[in-house]
PDB file of C-alpha atoms and ligand atoms in Angstrom:
ATOM      1  CA  MET A   3       2.035 -37.408 -77.684  1.00  0.00           C
ATOM      2  CA  SER A   4       4.089 -35.820 -80.463  1.00  0.00           C
ATOM      3  CA  THR A   5       7.647 -36.982 -81.004  1.00  0.00           C
ATOM      4  CA  GLY A   6       8.830 -33.387 -80.741  1.00  0.00           C
ATOM      5  CA  SER A   7      11.995 -32.501 -82.596  1.00  0.00           C
ATOM      6  CA  TYR A   8      13.470 -35.974 -83.124  1.00  0.00           C
ATOM      7  CA  HIS A   9      11.389 -38.253 -85.273  1.00  0.00           C
ATOM      8  CA  PHE A  10      13.720 -40.882 -86.680  1.00  0.00           C
ATOM      9  CA  GLU A  11      11.352 -42.214 -89.350  1.00  0.00           C
ATOM     10  CA  THR A  12      11.118 -38.782 -91.000  1.00  0.00           C
ATOM     11  CA  LEU A  13      14.792 -37.782 -90.887  1.00  0.00           C
ATOM     12  CA  ASN A  14      16.018 -37.425 -94.453  1.00  0.00           C
ATOM     13  CA  ASP A  15      19.388 -38.937 -93.556  1.00  0.00           C
ATOM     14  CA  ALA A  16      18.382 -41.759 -91.175  1.00  0.00           C
ATOM     15  CA  ALA A  17      21.343 -44.027 -91.984  1.00  0.00           C
ATOM     16  CA  PHE A  18      23.807 -41.193 -91.367  1.00  0.00           C
ATOM     17  CA  GLN A  19      22.054 -40.283 -88.127  1.00  0.00           C
ATOM     18  CA  ALA A  20      22.209 -43.870 -86.836  1.00  0.00           C
ATOM     19  CA  GLU A  21      25.925 -43.945 -87.646  1.00  0.00           C
ATOM     20  CA  ARG A  22      26.327 -40.565 -85.942  1.00  0.00           C
ATOM     21  CA  LEU A  23      24.751 -41.938 -82.737  1.00  0.00           C
ATOM     22  CA  ARG A  24      27.090 -44.952 -82.867  1.00  0.00           C
ATOM     23  CA  GLN A  25      30.194 -42.784 -83.261  1.00  0.00           C
ATOM     24  CA  GLN A  26      28.986 -40.425 -80.588  1.00  0.00           C
ATOM     25  CA  ALA A  27      28.548 -43.296 -78.121  1.00  0.00           C
ATOM     26  CA  GLN A  28      31.887 -44.877 -79.032  1.00  0.00           C
ATOM     27  CA  ALA A  29      33.942 -41.684 -78.819  1.00  0.00           C
ATOM     28  CA  VAL A  30      32.985 -41.011 -75.217  1.00  0.00           C
ATOM     29  CA  ARG A  31      32.300 -44.533 -73.900  1.00  0.00           C
ATOM     30  CA  GLY A  32      35.062 -44.560 -71.267  1.00  0.00           C
ATOM     31  CA  MET A  33      34.205 -41.070 -70.088  1.00  0.00           C
ATOM     32  CA  GLU A  34      30.506 -41.903 -69.976  1.00  0.00           C
ATOM     33  CA  ALA A  35      31.090 -45.039 -67.895  1.00  0.00           C
ATOM     34  CA  GLY A  36      32.774 -42.808 -65.303  1.00  0.00           C
ATOM     35  CA  ILE A  37      29.862 -40.356 -65.368  1.00  0.00           C
ATOM     36  CA  LEU A  38      27.312 -43.144 -64.903  1.00  0.00           C
ATOM     37  CA  ARG A  39      29.249 -44.710 -62.011  1.00  0.00           C
ATOM     38  CA  SER A  40      29.543 -41.397 -60.203  1.00  0.00           C
ATOM     39  CA  ALA A  41      25.837 -40.797 -60.853  1.00  0.00           C
ATOM     40  CA  GLY A  42      25.175 -43.981 -58.858  1.00  0.00           C
ATOM     41  CA  ILE A  43      24.654 -46.925 -61.230  1.00  0.00           C
ATOM     42  CA  GLN A  44      25.437 -50.265 -59.574  1.00  0.00           C
ATOM     43  CA  SER A  45      25.816 -53.832 -60.740  1.00  0.00           C
ATOM     44  CA  GLY A  46      22.448 -55.146 -59.456  1.00  0.00           C
ATOM     45  CA  HIS A  47      20.309 -52.166 -60.452  1.00  0.00           C
ATOM     46  CA  ASP A  48      17.030 -52.176 -62.336  1.00  0.00           C
ATOM     47  CA  VAL A  49      17.850 -49.530 -64.944  1.00  0.00           C
ATOM     48  CA  LEU A  50      15.579 -47.481 -67.210  1.00  0.00           C
ATOM     49  CA  GLU A  51      16.953 -45.737 -70.279  1.00  0.00           C
ATOM     50  CA  LEU A  52      14.688 -43.113 -71.791  1.00  0.00           C
ATOM     51  CA  GLY A  53      14.920 -42.583 -75.557  1.00  0.00           C
ATOM     52  CA  CYS A  54      17.524 -45.307 -76.020  1.00  0.00           C
ATOM     53  CA  GLY A  55      17.611 -44.944 -79.827  1.00  0.00           C
ATOM     54  CA  PRO A  56      19.321 -47.927 -81.480  1.00  0.00           C
ATOM     55  CA  GLY A  57      20.828 -49.083 -78.188  1.00  0.00           C
ATOM     56  CA  PHE A  58      24.515 -48.117 -78.339  1.00  0.00           C
ATOM     57  CA  VAL A  59      24.361 -46.619 -74.861  1.00  0.00           C
ATOM     58  CA  SER A  60      22.061 -49.428 -73.685  1.00  0.00           C
ATOM     59  CA  ASP A  61      25.052 -51.704 -74.266  1.00  0.00           C
ATOM     60  CA  LEU A  62      27.113 -49.619 -71.832  1.00  0.00           C
ATOM     61  CA  LEU A  63      24.295 -49.543 -69.238  1.00  0.00           C
ATOM     62  CA  ALA A  64      23.989 -53.347 -69.460  1.00  0.00           C
ATOM     63  CA  GLU A  65      27.732 -53.634 -68.925  1.00  0.00           C
ATOM     64  CA  LEU A  66      27.561 -51.425 -65.816  1.00  0.00           C
ATOM     65  CA  ALA A  67      24.536 -53.219 -64.308  1.00  0.00           C
ATOM     66  CA  PRO A  68      25.222 -56.845 -65.325  1.00  0.00           C
ATOM     67  CA  GLU A  69      23.330 -58.368 -62.374  1.00  0.00           C
ATOM     68  CA  GLY A  70      20.243 -56.190 -62.816  1.00  0.00           C
ATOM     69  CA  SER A  71      17.762 -55.474 -65.607  1.00  0.00           C
ATOM     70  CA  LEU A  72      17.448 -52.866 -68.345  1.00  0.00           C
ATOM     71  CA  TYR A  73      14.196 -51.274 -69.515  1.00  0.00           C
ATOM     72  CA  ALA A  74      15.094 -49.605 -72.807  1.00  0.00           C
ATOM     73  CA  VAL A  75      12.306 -47.152 -73.703  1.00  0.00           C
ATOM     74  CA  GLU A  76      12.029 -45.740 -77.233  1.00  0.00           C
ATOM     75  CA  PRO A  77       9.045 -44.489 -79.275  1.00  0.00           C
ATOM     76  CA  SER A  78      10.524 -45.281 -82.701  1.00  0.00           C
ATOM     77  CA  PRO A  79       9.807 -48.907 -83.676  1.00  0.00           C
ATOM     78  CA  THR A  80      12.661 -48.819 -86.221  1.00  0.00           C
ATOM     79  CA  LEU A  81      15.224 -47.836 -83.608  1.00  0.00           C
ATOM     80  CA  LEU A  82      13.785 -50.074 -80.897  1.00  0.00           C
ATOM     81  CA  ALA A  83      14.082 -53.102 -83.179  1.00  0.00           C
ATOM     82  CA  ARG A  84      17.883 -52.641 -83.159  1.00  0.00           C
ATOM     83  CA  VAL A  85      18.329 -52.568 -79.397  1.00  0.00           C
ATOM     84  CA  GLU A  86      18.343 -56.344 -78.876  1.00  0.00           C
ATOM     85  CA  GLY A  87      21.164 -56.728 -81.435  1.00  0.00           C
ATOM     86  CA  ASN A  88      23.247 -53.847 -80.076  1.00  0.00           C
ATOM     87  CA  VAL A  89      23.261 -54.961 -76.429  1.00  0.00           C
ATOM     88  CA  ARG A  90      25.989 -57.563 -76.506  1.00  0.00           C
ATOM     89  CA  LYS A  91      25.629 -58.967 -72.986  1.00  0.00           C
ATOM     90  CA  LYS A  92      22.108 -59.005 -71.553  1.00  0.00           C
ATOM     91  CA  PRO A  93      21.732 -58.156 -67.858  1.00  0.00           C
ATOM     92  CA  ALA A  94      20.985 -61.158 -65.586  1.00  0.00           C
ATOM     93  CA  ARG A  95      17.352 -60.149 -64.897  1.00  0.00           C
ATOM     94  CA  GLY A  96      16.684 -59.264 -68.522  1.00  0.00           C
ATOM     95  CA  LEU A  97      16.679 -56.669 -71.272  1.00  0.00           C
ATOM     96  CA  PHE A  98      13.214 -55.251 -71.946  1.00  0.00           C
ATOM     97  CA  PRO A  99      12.867 -53.043 -75.052  1.00  0.00           C
ATOM     98  CA  ILE A 100       9.658 -51.037 -74.608  1.00  0.00           C
ATOM     99  CA  GLN A 101       7.943 -48.946 -77.255  1.00  0.00           C
ATOM    100  CA  ALA A 102       6.617 -45.897 -75.397  1.00  0.00           C
ATOM    101  CA  TYR A 103       6.839 -42.150 -74.980  1.00  0.00           C
ATOM    102  CA  GLY A 104       8.398 -40.753 -71.845  1.00  0.00           C
ATOM    103  CA  ASP A 105       5.204 -39.214 -70.506  1.00  0.00           C
ATOM    104  CA  HIS A 106       3.455 -42.611 -70.151  1.00  0.00           C
ATOM    105  CA  LEU A 107       5.943 -45.230 -69.083  1.00  0.00           C
ATOM    106  CA  PRO A 108       4.392 -48.704 -68.898  1.00  0.00           C
ATOM    107  CA  VAL A 109       6.448 -49.387 -65.793  1.00  0.00           C
ATOM    108  CA  PRO A 110       5.095 -49.736 -62.212  1.00  0.00           C
ATOM    109  CA  ASP A 111       5.647 -47.109 -59.489  1.00  0.00           C
ATOM    110  CA  SER A 112       8.870 -47.412 -57.479  1.00  0.00           C
ATOM    111  CA  SER A 113      10.427 -50.171 -59.579  1.00  0.00           C
ATOM    112  CA  ILE A 114      13.621 -48.578 -60.954  1.00  0.00           C
ATOM    113  CA  ASP A 115      16.961 -47.887 -59.221  1.00  0.00           C
ATOM    114  CA  PHE A 116      18.697 -45.868 -61.924  1.00  0.00           C
ATOM    115  CA  SER A 117      17.336 -43.874 -64.876  1.00  0.00           C
ATOM    116  CA  TYR A 118      19.261 -42.292 -67.709  1.00  0.00           C
ATOM    117  CA  ALA A 119      18.147 -39.819 -70.391  1.00  0.00           C
ATOM    118  CA  ARG A 120      20.876 -38.847 -72.850  1.00  0.00           C
ATOM    119  CA  PHE A 121      20.170 -36.164 -75.456  1.00  0.00           C
ATOM    120  CA  VAL A 122      16.456 -36.917 -75.226  1.00  0.00           C
ATOM    121  CA  LEU A 123      14.768 -34.220 -73.137  1.00  0.00           C
ATOM    122  CA  GLN A 124      15.877 -31.479 -75.592  1.00  0.00           C
ATOM    123  CA  HIS A 125      13.535 -33.038 -78.162  1.00  0.00           C
ATOM    124  CA  ILE A 126      10.424 -33.384 -76.011  1.00  0.00           C
ATOM    125  CA  PRO A 127       7.715 -30.696 -76.025  1.00  0.00           C
ATOM    126  CA  GLN A 128       6.843 -31.077 -72.309  1.00  0.00           C
ATOM    127  CA  PRO A 129       9.996 -32.372 -70.672  1.00  0.00           C
ATOM    128  CA  GLU A 130       8.750 -31.577 -67.154  1.00  0.00           C
ATOM    129  CA  THR A 131       5.933 -34.159 -67.574  1.00  0.00           C
ATOM    130  CA  VAL A 132       8.518 -36.764 -68.514  1.00  0.00           C
ATOM    131  CA  VAL A 133      10.778 -35.896 -65.580  1.00  0.00           C
ATOM    132  CA  SER A 134       7.777 -36.342 -63.228  1.00  0.00           C
ATOM    133  CA  GLU A 135       6.982 -39.670 -64.847  1.00  0.00           C
ATOM    134  CA  ILE A 136      10.560 -40.826 -64.286  1.00  0.00           C
ATOM    135  CA  HIS A 137      10.266 -39.714 -60.667  1.00  0.00           C
ATOM    136  CA  ARG A 138       7.139 -41.900 -60.315  1.00  0.00           C
ATOM    137  CA  VAL A 139       8.850 -45.082 -61.478  1.00  0.00           C
ATOM    138  CA  MET A 140      11.981 -44.601 -59.333  1.00  0.00           C
ATOM    139  CA  ARG A 141      12.530 -46.324 -55.989  1.00  0.00           C
ATOM    140  CA  THR A 142      13.377 -44.247 -52.931  1.00  0.00           C
ATOM    141  CA  GLY A 143      17.117 -43.621 -52.990  1.00  0.00           C
ATOM    142  CA  GLY A 144      17.246 -44.217 -56.761  1.00  0.00           C
ATOM    143  CA  HIS A 145      19.129 -41.832 -59.033  1.00  0.00           C
ATOM    144  CA  PHE A 146      18.158 -40.122 -62.272  1.00  0.00           C
ATOM    145  CA  CYS A 147      20.883 -38.779 -64.539  1.00  0.00           C
ATOM    146  CA  ALA A 148      20.098 -36.532 -67.508  1.00  0.00           C
ATOM    147  CA  VAL A 149      22.755 -35.533 -70.003  1.00  0.00           C
ATOM    148  CA  ASP A 150      21.828 -32.829 -72.470  1.00  0.00           C
ATOM    149  CA  SER A 151      23.098 -30.001 -74.607  1.00  0.00           C
ATOM    150  CA  ASP A 152      22.970 -26.277 -74.245  1.00  0.00           C
ATOM    151  CA  ASP A 153      24.045 -24.222 -77.242  1.00  0.00           C
ATOM    152  CA  GLY A 154      25.273 -21.532 -74.859  1.00  0.00           C
ATOM    153  CA  LEU A 155      28.266 -23.819 -74.328  1.00  0.00           C
ATOM    154  CA  VAL A 156      29.416 -23.831 -77.962  1.00  0.00           C
ATOM    155  CA  VAL A 157      32.542 -21.716 -78.479  1.00  0.00           C
ATOM    156  CA  LEU A 158      34.518 -21.218 -81.677  1.00  0.00           C
ATOM    157  CA  TYR A 159      37.561 -19.079 -82.229  1.00  0.00           C
ATOM    158  CA  PRO A 160      37.883 -17.720 -84.832  1.00  0.00           C
ATOM    159  CA  GLU A 161      34.124 -17.696 -85.407  1.00  0.00           C
ATOM    160  CA  ASP A 162      32.749 -19.193 -88.601  1.00  0.00           C
ATOM    161  CA  SER A 163      29.594 -17.683 -90.062  1.00  0.00           C
ATOM    162  CA  ARG A 164      28.505 -21.085 -91.421  1.00  0.00           C
ATOM    163  CA  VAL A 165      28.551 -22.564 -87.922  1.00  0.00           C
ATOM    164  CA  SER A 166      26.584 -19.593 -86.581  1.00  0.00           C
ATOM    165  CA  GLN A 167      24.069 -20.149 -89.371  1.00  0.00           C
ATOM    166  CA  ILE A 168      23.735 -23.855 -88.549  1.00  0.00           C
ATOM    167  CA  LEU A 169      23.260 -23.125 -84.853  1.00  0.00           C
ATOM    168  CA  HIS A 170      20.723 -20.401 -85.487  1.00  0.00           C
ATOM    169  CA  THR A 171      18.661 -22.492 -87.919  1.00  0.00           C
ATOM    170  CA  ALA A 172      18.793 -25.518 -85.641  1.00  0.00           C
ATOM    171  CA  GLN A 173      17.613 -23.489 -82.671  1.00  0.00           C
ATOM    172  CA  THR A 174      14.673 -22.077 -84.599  1.00  0.00           C
ATOM    173  CA  THR A 175      13.705 -25.380 -86.220  1.00  0.00           C
ATOM    174  CA  GLN A 176      13.965 -27.342 -82.994  1.00  0.00           C
ATOM    175  CA  THR A 177      11.899 -24.752 -81.127  1.00  0.00           C
ATOM    176  CA  GLU A 178       9.217 -24.894 -83.836  1.00  0.00           C
ATOM    177  CA  LYS A 179       9.004 -28.663 -83.349  1.00  0.00           C
ATOM    178  CA  GLY A 180       8.671 -28.341 -79.584  1.00  0.00           C
ATOM    179  CA  GLY A 181      12.322 -28.954 -78.672  1.00  0.00           C
ATOM    180  CA  ASP A 182      14.808 -26.784 -76.784  1.00  0.00           C
ATOM    181  CA  ARG A 183      18.510 -26.402 -77.573  1.00  0.00           C
ATOM    182  CA  PHE A 184      19.055 -24.581 -74.286  1.00  0.00           C
ATOM    183  CA  ILE A 185      17.586 -27.274 -72.056  1.00  0.00           C
ATOM    184  CA  GLY A 186      20.839 -28.073 -70.212  1.00  0.00           C
ATOM    185  CA  ARG A 187      20.629 -25.074 -67.905  1.00  0.00           C
ATOM    186  CA  LYS A 188      16.954 -25.792 -67.109  1.00  0.00           C
ATOM    187  CA  LEU A 189      17.299 -29.408 -65.957  1.00  0.00           C
ATOM    188  CA  GLN A 190      18.248 -28.714 -62.349  1.00  0.00           C
ATOM    189  CA  HIS A 191      15.142 -26.608 -61.806  1.00  0.00           C
ATOM    190  CA  MET A 192      12.963 -29.161 -63.605  1.00  0.00           C
ATOM    191  CA  MET A 193      14.199 -32.071 -61.510  1.00  0.00           C
ATOM    192  CA  THR A 194      13.827 -30.194 -58.248  1.00  0.00           C
ATOM    193  CA  ARG A 195      10.252 -29.274 -59.186  1.00  0.00           C
ATOM    194  CA  ALA A 196       9.505 -32.921 -59.958  1.00  0.00           C
ATOM    195  CA  GLY A 197      10.502 -33.840 -56.377  1.00  0.00           C
ATOM    196  CA  PHE A 198      14.085 -35.026 -56.798  1.00  0.00           C
ATOM    197  CA  ILE A 199      16.494 -34.079 -53.994  1.00  0.00           C
ATOM    198  CA  ASN A 200      20.257 -33.464 -53.978  1.00  0.00           C
ATOM    199  CA  VAL A 201      19.998 -32.269 -57.568  1.00  0.00           C
ATOM    200  CA  LYS A 202      23.415 -31.385 -58.908  1.00  0.00           C
ATOM    201  CA  SER A 203      24.499 -29.933 -62.261  1.00  0.00           C
ATOM    202  CA  ARG A 204      27.887 -30.378 -63.785  1.00  0.00           C
ATOM    203  CA  ILE A 205      29.212 -29.210 -67.137  1.00  0.00           C
ATOM    204  CA  LEU A 206      31.497 -31.428 -69.125  1.00  0.00           C
ATOM    205  CA  ALA A 207      33.386 -29.349 -71.649  1.00  0.00           C
ATOM    206  CA  LEU A 208      35.075 -30.915 -74.645  1.00  0.00           C
ATOM    207  CA  THR A 209      37.533 -29.126 -76.871  1.00  0.00           C
ATOM    208  CA  SER A 210      39.060 -29.866 -80.246  1.00  0.00           C
ATOM    209  CA  SER A 211      42.334 -30.636 -78.435  1.00  0.00           C
ATOM    210  CA  GLU A 212      40.697 -33.457 -76.441  1.00  0.00           C
ATOM    211  CA  LEU A 213      38.440 -35.301 -78.884  1.00  0.00           C
ATOM    212  CA  PRO A 214      39.132 -36.448 -82.441  1.00  0.00           C
ATOM    213  CA  PHE A 215      37.820 -33.717 -84.727  1.00  0.00           C
ATOM    214  CA  ASP A 216      35.252 -35.881 -86.528  1.00  0.00           C
ATOM    215  CA  ALA A 217      33.725 -36.998 -83.221  1.00  0.00           C
ATOM    216  CA  LEU A 218      33.498 -33.440 -81.905  1.00  0.00           C
ATOM    217  CA  PHE A 219      32.088 -32.176 -85.190  1.00  0.00           C
ATOM    218  CA  ASN A 220      29.422 -34.876 -85.140  1.00  0.00           C
ATOM    219  CA  ILE A 221      28.470 -34.207 -81.550  1.00  0.00           C
ATOM    220  CA  LEU A 222      28.237 -30.464 -82.033  1.00  0.00           C
ATOM    221  CA  LEU A 223      26.907 -30.126 -85.551  1.00  0.00           C
ATOM    222  CA  GLY A 224      25.841 -33.508 -86.957  1.00  0.00           C
ATOM    223  CA  TYR A 225      22.174 -33.495 -85.979  1.00  0.00           C
ATOM    224  CA  LYS A 226      21.825 -29.770 -86.507  1.00  0.00           C
ATOM    225  CA  ALA A 227      23.262 -29.976 -89.998  1.00  0.00           C
ATOM    226  CA  SER A 228      20.626 -32.556 -90.918  1.00  0.00           C
ATOM    227  CA  MET A 229      17.936 -29.926 -90.349  1.00  0.00           C
ATOM    228  CA  LEU A 230      19.504 -27.496 -92.799  1.00  0.00           C
ATOM    229  CA  GLY A 231      19.096 -29.208 -96.127  1.00  0.00           C
ATOM    230  CA  ASP A 232      21.530 -27.720 -98.646  1.00  0.00           C
ATOM    231  CA  ALA A 233      21.909 -24.273 -97.094  1.00  0.00           C
ATOM    232  CA  VAL A 234      25.475 -25.036 -95.980  1.00  0.00           C
ATOM    233  CA  ASP A 235      27.969 -27.318 -97.728  1.00  0.00           C
ATOM    234  CA  ILE A 236      28.623 -29.495 -94.717  1.00  0.00           C
ATOM    235  CA  LYS A 237      31.466 -31.464 -96.261  1.00  0.00           C
ATOM    236  CA  GLN A 238      33.284 -28.266 -97.185  1.00  0.00           C
ATOM    237  CA  LEU A 239      32.753 -26.911 -93.674  1.00  0.00           C
ATOM    238  CA  PHE A 240      34.071 -30.148 -92.182  1.00  0.00           C
ATOM    239  CA  ASP A 241      37.187 -30.049 -94.373  1.00  0.00           C
ATOM    240  CA  ASP A 242      37.888 -26.354 -93.686  1.00  0.00           C
ATOM    241  CA  LEU A 243      37.544 -26.634 -89.927  1.00  0.00           C
ATOM    242  CA  SER A 244      39.378 -29.927 -89.790  1.00  0.00           C
ATOM    243  CA  GLN A 245      42.421 -28.439 -91.569  1.00  0.00           C
ATOM    244  CA  LYS A 246      42.460 -25.434 -89.265  1.00  0.00           C
ATOM    245  CA  VAL A 247      42.143 -27.585 -86.157  1.00  0.00           C
ATOM    246  CA  VAL A 248      45.013 -29.797 -87.267  1.00  0.00           C
ATOM    247  CA  GLY A 249      47.097 -26.696 -87.974  1.00  0.00           C
ATOM    248  CA  GLY A 250      46.348 -25.270 -84.518  1.00  0.00           C
ATOM    249  CA  ARG A 251      44.500 -22.280 -85.986  1.00  0.00           C
ATOM    250  CA  GLN A 252      41.013 -23.164 -84.776  1.00  0.00           C
ATOM    251  CA  LEU A 253      39.546 -23.812 -81.357  1.00  0.00           C
ATOM    252  CA  ILE A 254      36.191 -25.522 -81.084  1.00  0.00           C
ATOM    253  CA  ALA A 255      34.611 -26.274 -77.744  1.00  0.00           C
ATOM    254  CA  GLY A 256      31.273 -27.632 -76.703  1.00  0.00           C
ATOM    255  CA  GLY A 257      29.755 -28.760 -73.480  1.00  0.00           C
ATOM    256  CA  VAL A 258      27.026 -30.897 -72.033  1.00  0.00           C
ATOM    257  CA  PHE A 259      25.126 -30.596 -68.787  1.00  0.00           C
ATOM    258  CA  ILE A 260      25.136 -33.675 -66.567  1.00  0.00           C
ATOM    259  CA  VAL A 261      22.381 -33.360 -64.001  1.00  0.00           C
ATOM    260  CA  THR A 262      21.656 -35.943 -61.311  1.00  0.00           C
ATOM    261  CA  GLY A 263      18.962 -36.164 -58.693  1.00  0.00           C
ATOM    262  CA  GLU A 264      17.809 -38.630 -56.072  1.00  0.00           C
ATOM    263  CA  LYS A 265      14.299 -39.795 -55.217  1.00  0.00           C
ATOM    264  CA  ALA A 266      13.507 -38.976 -51.597  1.00  0.00           C
TER     265      ALA A 266
HETATM  266  C1  LIG B  29      19.242 -37.748 -80.245  1.00  0.00           C
HETATM  267  S1  LIG B  29      18.442 -39.282 -80.028  1.00  0.00           S
HETATM  268  C2  LIG B  29      19.423 -39.941 -78.666  1.00  0.00           C
HETATM  269  C3  LIG B  29      19.430 -41.444 -78.613  1.00  0.00           C
HETATM  270  C4  LIG B  29      20.279 -42.042 -77.474  1.00  0.00           C
HETATM  271  N1  LIG B  29      19.815 -41.618 -76.179  1.00  0.00           N
HETATM  272  C5  LIG B  29      21.735 -41.674 -77.651  1.00  0.00           C
HETATM  273  O1  LIG B  29      22.216 -40.798 -76.931  1.00  0.00           O
HETATM  274  O2  LIG B  29      22.379 -42.245 -78.537  1.00  0.00           O
HETATM  275  C6  LIG B  29      16.901 -38.873 -79.231  1.00  0.00           C
HETATM  276  C7  LIG B  29      16.024 -40.090 -78.966  1.00  0.00           C
HETATM  277  O3  LIG B  29      14.890 -39.715 -78.167  1.00  0.00           O
HETATM  278  C8  LIG B  29      13.747 -40.379 -78.672  1.00  0.00           C
HETATM  279  N2  LIG B  29      12.530 -39.641 -78.271  1.00  0.00           N
HETATM  280  C9  LIG B  29      11.929 -38.605 -78.912  1.00  0.00           C
HETATM  281  N3  LIG B  29      10.811 -38.226 -78.248  1.00  0.00           N
HETATM  282  C10 LIG B  29      10.715 -39.035 -77.155  1.00  0.00           C
HETATM  283  C11 LIG B  29       9.776 -39.134 -76.081  1.00  0.00           C
HETATM  284  N4  LIG B  29       8.727 -38.313 -76.009  1.00  0.00           N
HETATM  285  N5  LIG B  29       9.979 -40.076 -75.137  1.00  0.00           N
HETATM  286  C12 LIG B  29      11.058 -40.912 -75.211  1.00  0.00           C
HETATM  287  N6  LIG B  29      11.972 -40.851 -76.200  1.00  0.00           N
HETATM  288  C13 LIG B  29      11.812 -39.925 -77.158  1.00  0.00           C
HETATM  289  C14 LIG B  29      13.989 -40.396 -80.181  1.00  0.00           C
HETATM  290  O4  LIG B  29      13.192 -41.351 -80.867  1.00  0.00           O
HETATM  291  C15 LIG B  29      15.479 -40.707 -80.244  1.00  0.00           C
HETATM  292  O5  LIG B  29      15.752 -42.077 -80.240  1.00  0.00           O
END
């Protein structure tokens, strides 16, 4: 299977991107713990994380399911190699880093209580196949939570043509590579089709008044900017927007879809 639109080994700014993922996880850790608890994660659960990257969120999952186990699935060997070191406290029944793509999980049927996919499905060419595969490995009554972006939720006032350019280029580039920057709105339908029940979508909106500007900027534009090369002076853009936000002259808002479903 192709890696779709996120292939860590070929990113031209891999170190920056790893740091971006760390900051992104750190900035919202408390909020994310609440989301995961209300999605159903429990202390003794066998948990599967799809596309765990370097493992910053794996650390949070291990903290929330300390009596269970964690299957951390990631196709990139470079990123997977970091998971062990980034999960500070291993769950009682073990941490299992697994190199695999989401459409062929080397995990038995009905063996997982809670699955999480965070900013992963937007990069995968056939996300519905992966959602079905997750459904296969879940136990009856288990919950799957997917968190993903949708560029329809990005709002700036006043608008900035550089941001529009970044968004437009990112959408085109990601589509060419098989990804989808508008996947958020499609997840509910996808999960229902895969057989999940009680599928619910929620939008978490974040504004420049709520999050530190650098964290919001990274979440909204960090990965997209890496696809642009030199077309936009990203540092200049960061400085301009940052000054305006601090001065109260700029509103930036973004949102993520949080979609949960249960295996019947
Ligand atoms: C934007 S990163 C998100 C990493 C992590 N979930 C986080 O939120 O910090 C997307 C991750 O999905 C992984 N990925 C890409 N294609 C995948 C696939 N087909 N199956 C599973 N993971 C995949 C990438 O290697 C990368 O680690």
